[in-house]
């Protein structure tokens, strides 16, 4: 595989608009853990199938904290809360949070923000970030349909036999 080096401006200019992508809504999501192997995954429902993407441990703890609603009553703001407060104070509104691409075994997401002047800004993020921001801002996350072909369902996940919800 050939390495490609792009500046952030070049990379952003190559991204297609979310409106050009075939995106379907994610109807449910949760975090699961395999206690025997200590593997963590984010399970989401799309097209009536449960898909799973692995999460690292730090991201899984943070995502669980937000997805389960604990962050709403936190007495000390974390970096996500601070970031969301800044975005809100600048007049930014989150319009899309989607799982978009997979490179090797890494899944990438995209957040699309609209500023007070109506300009759109794109941010490349982790899968956990997609669900944290979507859940916190009350929008439905989505997934690009082509990505689903590269993702395993919960039954194909090597640790599906030993799962607890987190």
PDB file of C-alpha atoms in Angstrom:
ATOM      1  CA  UNK A   1       0.000   0.000   0.000  1.00  0.00           C
ATOM      2  CA  UNK A   2       1.295   3.438  -0.924  1.00  0.00           C
ATOM      3  CA  UNK A   3       1.540   6.043   1.839  1.00  0.00           C
ATOM      4  CA  UNK A   4      -0.157   9.336   1.085  1.00  0.00           C
ATOM      5  CA  UNK A   5       0.801  12.444   3.029  1.00  0.00           C
ATOM      6  CA  UNK A   6      -1.809  15.182   3.052  1.00  0.00           C
ATOM      7  CA  UNK A   7      -2.131  18.412   4.952  1.00  0.00           C
ATOM      8  CA  UNK A   8      -5.358  18.786   6.897  1.00  0.00           C
ATOM      9  CA  UNK A   9      -6.650  21.224   4.263  1.00  0.00           C
ATOM     10  CA  UNK A  10      -5.928  18.736   1.458  1.00  0.00           C
ATOM     11  CA  UNK A  11      -7.596  15.930   3.366  1.00  0.00           C
ATOM     12  CA  UNK A  12     -10.698  18.005   4.111  1.00  0.00           C
ATOM     13  CA  UNK A  13     -10.962  19.114   0.468  1.00  0.00           C
ATOM     14  CA  UNK A  14     -11.094  15.450  -0.621  1.00  0.00           C
ATOM     15  CA  UNK A  15     -13.999  14.595   1.719  1.00  0.00           C
ATOM     16  CA  UNK A  16     -17.363  14.293   0.049  1.00  0.00           C
ATOM     17  CA  UNK A  17     -20.337  16.072   1.526  1.00  0.00           C
ATOM     18  CA  UNK A  18     -22.424  13.968   3.909  1.00  0.00           C
ATOM     19  CA  UNK A  19     -25.383  14.650   1.605  1.00  0.00           C
ATOM     20  CA  UNK A  20     -23.537  12.789  -1.202  1.00  0.00           C
ATOM     21  CA  UNK A  21     -23.089   9.655   0.930  1.00  0.00           C
ATOM     22  CA  UNK A  22     -25.694   6.935   1.421  1.00  0.00           C
ATOM     23  CA  UNK A  23     -26.193   7.202   5.172  1.00  0.00           C
ATOM     24  CA  UNK A  24     -28.725   5.205   7.168  1.00  0.00           C
ATOM     25  CA  UNK A  25     -29.835   5.930  10.703  1.00  0.00           C
ATOM     26  CA  UNK A  26     -28.568   3.980  13.657  1.00  0.00           C
ATOM     27  CA  UNK A  27     -31.569   2.948  15.732  1.00  0.00           C
ATOM     28  CA  UNK A  28     -29.857   1.819  18.920  1.00  0.00           C
ATOM     29  CA  UNK A  29     -26.434   1.451  20.482  1.00  0.00           C
ATOM     30  CA  UNK A  30     -24.738   0.148  23.611  1.00  0.00           C
ATOM     31  CA  UNK A  31     -21.319  -0.788  24.909  1.00  0.00           C
ATOM     32  CA  UNK A  32     -20.488  -4.401  25.648  1.00  0.00           C
ATOM     33  CA  UNK A  33     -17.546  -6.059  27.338  1.00  0.00           C
ATOM     34  CA  UNK A  34     -16.229  -9.590  27.331  1.00  0.00           C
ATOM     35  CA  UNK A  35     -15.179 -10.179  30.967  1.00  0.00           C
ATOM     36  CA  UNK A  36     -12.975 -13.181  30.165  1.00  0.00           C
ATOM     37  CA  UNK A  37     -10.904 -11.400  27.516  1.00  0.00           C
ATOM     38  CA  UNK A  38     -11.422  -7.775  28.614  1.00  0.00           C
ATOM     39  CA  UNK A  39     -12.360  -6.825  25.034  1.00  0.00           C
ATOM     40  CA  UNK A  40     -14.827  -3.960  24.597  1.00  0.00           C
ATOM     41  CA  UNK A  41     -17.095  -3.195  21.666  1.00  0.00           C
ATOM     42  CA  UNK A  42     -19.645  -0.622  20.672  1.00  0.00           C
ATOM     43  CA  UNK A  43     -22.744  -2.351  19.301  1.00  0.00           C
ATOM     44  CA  UNK A  44     -25.113  -0.424  17.068  1.00  0.00           C
ATOM     45  CA  UNK A  45     -28.258  -1.376  15.170  1.00  0.00           C
ATOM     46  CA  UNK A  46     -28.571  -0.530  11.468  1.00  0.00           C
ATOM     47  CA  UNK A  47     -30.858  -2.232   8.931  1.00  0.00           C
ATOM     48  CA  UNK A  48     -32.164  -4.460  11.762  1.00  0.00           C
ATOM     49  CA  UNK A  49     -28.691  -5.974  12.287  1.00  0.00           C
ATOM     50  CA  UNK A  50     -26.387  -5.515  15.265  1.00  0.00           C
ATOM     51  CA  UNK A  51     -22.872  -4.496  14.244  1.00  0.00           C
ATOM     52  CA  UNK A  52     -19.888  -4.171  16.555  1.00  0.00           C
ATOM     53  CA  UNK A  53     -16.756  -2.077  16.411  1.00  0.00           C
ATOM     54  CA  UNK A  54     -13.975  -2.546  18.956  1.00  0.00           C
ATOM     55  CA  UNK A  55     -13.162   0.305  21.335  1.00  0.00           C
ATOM     56  CA  UNK A  56     -10.044   0.890  23.371  1.00  0.00           C
ATOM     57  CA  UNK A  57     -10.553   0.881  27.120  1.00  0.00           C
ATOM     58  CA  UNK A  58     -10.309   4.623  27.740  1.00  0.00           C
ATOM     59  CA  UNK A  59     -12.739   5.415  24.937  1.00  0.00           C
ATOM     60  CA  UNK A  60     -15.152   2.731  26.133  1.00  0.00           C
ATOM     61  CA  UNK A  61     -15.235   4.144  29.663  1.00  0.00           C
ATOM     62  CA  UNK A  62     -15.841   7.679  28.421  1.00  0.00           C
ATOM     63  CA  UNK A  63     -18.471   6.573  25.893  1.00  0.00           C
ATOM     64  CA  UNK A  64     -20.277   4.540  28.546  1.00  0.00           C
ATOM     65  CA  UNK A  65     -20.204   7.533  30.901  1.00  0.00           C
ATOM     66  CA  UNK A  66     -21.940   9.707  28.296  1.00  0.00           C
ATOM     67  CA  UNK A  67     -24.214   7.149  26.631  1.00  0.00           C
ATOM     68  CA  UNK A  68     -25.626   6.040  29.993  1.00  0.00           C
ATOM     69  CA  UNK A  69     -26.329   9.641  31.028  1.00  0.00           C
ATOM     70  CA  UNK A  70     -23.873  10.009  33.893  1.00  0.00           C
ATOM     71  CA  UNK A  71     -22.194  13.054  32.321  1.00  0.00           C
ATOM     72  CA  UNK A  72     -25.403  15.104  32.636  1.00  0.00           C
ATOM     73  CA  UNK A  73     -24.975  15.265  36.415  1.00  0.00           C
ATOM     74  CA  UNK A  74     -21.195  15.474  36.639  1.00  0.00           C
ATOM     75  CA  UNK A  75     -19.927  18.014  39.149  1.00  0.00           C
ATOM     76  CA  UNK A  76     -16.556  18.343  37.401  1.00  0.00           C
ATOM     77  CA  UNK A  77     -16.663  18.930  33.621  1.00  0.00           C
ATOM     78  CA  UNK A  78     -14.420  16.719  31.514  1.00  0.00           C
ATOM     79  CA  UNK A  79     -12.807  17.573  28.187  1.00  0.00           C
ATOM     80  CA  UNK A  80     -15.954  16.611  26.241  1.00  0.00           C
ATOM     81  CA  UNK A  81     -18.172  18.841  28.374  1.00  0.00           C
ATOM     82  CA  UNK A  82     -15.712  21.707  27.991  1.00  0.00           C
ATOM     83  CA  UNK A  83     -15.534  21.185  24.226  1.00  0.00           C
ATOM     84  CA  UNK A  84     -19.331  21.058  23.879  1.00  0.00           C
ATOM     85  CA  UNK A  85     -19.709  24.176  26.025  1.00  0.00           C
ATOM     86  CA  UNK A  86     -17.228  26.011  23.781  1.00  0.00           C
ATOM     87  CA  UNK A  87     -19.023  24.855  20.610  1.00  0.00           C
ATOM     88  CA  UNK A  88     -22.377  25.969  22.005  1.00  0.00           C
ATOM     89  CA  UNK A  89     -21.040  29.351  23.146  1.00  0.00           C
ATOM     90  CA  UNK A  90     -19.650  29.936  19.630  1.00  0.00           C
ATOM     91  CA  UNK A  91     -23.061  29.181  18.136  1.00  0.00           C
ATOM     92  CA  UNK A  92     -22.096  25.821  16.612  1.00  0.00           C
ATOM     93  CA  UNK A  93     -24.840  23.233  16.084  1.00  0.00           C
ATOM     94  CA  UNK A  94     -24.086  19.575  15.430  1.00  0.00           C
ATOM     95  CA  UNK A  95     -25.905  18.515  12.255  1.00  0.00           C
ATOM     96  CA  UNK A  96     -24.451  15.042  11.530  1.00  0.00           C
ATOM     97  CA  UNK A  97     -22.582  12.370  13.464  1.00  0.00           C
ATOM     98  CA  UNK A  98     -21.774   9.374  11.253  1.00  0.00           C
ATOM     99  CA  UNK A  99     -19.560   6.331  11.090  1.00  0.00           C
ATOM    100  CA  UNK A 100     -17.964   6.766   7.709  1.00  0.00           C
ATOM    101  CA  UNK A 101     -14.893   4.716   6.843  1.00  0.00           C
ATOM    102  CA  UNK A 102     -12.674   1.829   7.835  1.00  0.00           C
ATOM    103  CA  UNK A 103      -8.956   1.620   7.187  1.00  0.00           C
ATOM    104  CA  UNK A 104      -7.477  -1.704   8.286  1.00  0.00           C
ATOM    105  CA  UNK A 105      -9.164  -2.432  11.593  1.00  0.00           C
ATOM    106  CA  UNK A 106      -9.750   1.237  12.484  1.00  0.00           C
ATOM    107  CA  UNK A 107     -13.189   2.798  12.000  1.00  0.00           C
ATOM    108  CA  UNK A 108     -13.469   6.558  11.520  1.00  0.00           C
ATOM    109  CA  UNK A 109     -16.391   8.850  12.098  1.00  0.00           C
ATOM    110  CA  UNK A 110     -17.306  12.352  11.079  1.00  0.00           C
ATOM    111  CA  UNK A 111     -19.020  15.183  12.884  1.00  0.00           C
ATOM    112  CA  UNK A 112     -20.478  18.040  10.856  1.00  0.00           C
ATOM    113  CA  UNK A 113     -21.034  21.324  12.645  1.00  0.00           C
ATOM    114  CA  UNK A 114     -22.897  24.414  11.418  1.00  0.00           C
ATOM    115  CA  UNK A 115     -21.816  27.799  12.725  1.00  0.00           C
ATOM    116  CA  UNK A 116     -24.015  30.830  13.366  1.00  0.00           C
ATOM    117  CA  UNK A 117     -23.427  32.011   9.776  1.00  0.00           C
ATOM    118  CA  UNK A 118     -24.517  28.682   8.291  1.00  0.00           C
ATOM    119  CA  UNK A 119     -21.010  27.479   7.323  1.00  0.00           C
ATOM    120  CA  UNK A 120     -20.351  23.756   7.733  1.00  0.00           C
ATOM    121  CA  UNK A 121     -17.266  22.366   9.440  1.00  0.00           C
ATOM    122  CA  UNK A 122     -16.153  18.755   9.368  1.00  0.00           C
ATOM    123  CA  UNK A 123     -14.273  16.951  12.116  1.00  0.00           C
ATOM    124  CA  UNK A 124     -12.820  13.428  11.802  1.00  0.00           C
ATOM    125  CA  UNK A 125     -13.391  11.483  15.036  1.00  0.00           C
ATOM    126  CA  UNK A 126     -13.408   8.038  16.625  1.00  0.00           C
ATOM    127  CA  UNK A 127     -16.501   5.803  16.732  1.00  0.00           C
ATOM    128  CA  UNK A 128     -16.936   6.553  20.432  1.00  0.00           C
ATOM    129  CA  UNK A 129     -16.944  10.283  19.686  1.00  0.00           C
ATOM    130  CA  UNK A 130     -19.718   9.820  17.110  1.00  0.00           C
ATOM    131  CA  UNK A 131     -21.988   8.291  19.740  1.00  0.00           C
ATOM    132  CA  UNK A 132     -20.948  10.617  22.581  1.00  0.00           C
ATOM    133  CA  UNK A 133     -21.655  13.755  20.564  1.00  0.00           C
ATOM    134  CA  UNK A 134     -24.820  12.392  18.925  1.00  0.00           C
ATOM    135  CA  UNK A 135     -26.228  11.284  22.271  1.00  0.00           C
ATOM    136  CA  UNK A 136     -25.326  14.521  24.035  1.00  0.00           C
ATOM    137  CA  UNK A 137     -26.722  16.742  21.279  1.00  0.00           C
ATOM    138  CA  UNK A 138     -29.869  14.662  20.796  1.00  0.00           C
ATOM    139  CA  UNK A 139     -29.297  13.754  17.157  1.00  0.00           C
ATOM    140  CA  UNK A 140     -29.565  10.356  15.525  1.00  0.00           C
ATOM    141  CA  UNK A 141     -26.183   8.938  14.523  1.00  0.00           C
ATOM    142  CA  UNK A 142     -25.787   7.378  11.107  1.00  0.00           C
ATOM    143  CA  UNK A 143     -23.551   4.988   9.229  1.00  0.00           C
ATOM    144  CA  UNK A 144     -22.458   4.981   5.593  1.00  0.00           C
ATOM    145  CA  UNK A 145     -23.977   1.860   4.001  1.00  0.00           C
ATOM    146  CA  UNK A 146     -20.722   0.895   2.260  1.00  0.00           C
ATOM    147  CA  UNK A 147     -19.023   0.711   5.670  1.00  0.00           C
ATOM    148  CA  UNK A 148     -21.454  -1.969   6.869  1.00  0.00           C
ATOM    149  CA  UNK A 149     -19.967  -4.421   4.346  1.00  0.00           C
ATOM    150  CA  UNK A 150     -16.615  -4.188   6.182  1.00  0.00           C
ATOM    151  CA  UNK A 151     -18.027  -4.482   9.692  1.00  0.00           C
ATOM    152  CA  UNK A 152     -18.780  -7.629  11.617  1.00  0.00           C
ATOM    153  CA  UNK A 153     -22.139  -8.350  13.161  1.00  0.00           C
ATOM    154  CA  UNK A 154     -22.347  -9.206  16.840  1.00  0.00           C
ATOM    155  CA  UNK A 155     -22.505 -12.930  15.977  1.00  0.00           C
ATOM    156  CA  UNK A 156     -19.226 -12.641  14.037  1.00  0.00           C
ATOM    157  CA  UNK A 157     -17.407 -10.820  16.844  1.00  0.00           C
ATOM    158  CA  UNK A 158     -14.884 -13.285  18.320  1.00  0.00           C
ATOM    159  CA  UNK A 159     -16.019 -12.571  21.888  1.00  0.00           C
ATOM    160  CA  UNK A 160     -19.812 -12.652  21.387  1.00  0.00           C
ATOM    161  CA  UNK A 161     -20.196 -15.780  23.513  1.00  0.00           C
ATOM    162  CA  UNK A 162     -19.168 -13.950  26.692  1.00  0.00           C
ATOM    163  CA  UNK A 163     -20.734 -10.498  26.817  1.00  0.00           C
ATOM    164  CA  UNK A 164     -21.991  -8.139  29.499  1.00  0.00           C
ATOM    165  CA  UNK A 165     -23.585  -4.776  28.772  1.00  0.00           C
ATOM    166  CA  UNK A 166     -21.586  -1.896  30.147  1.00  0.00           C
TER     167      UNK A 166
END
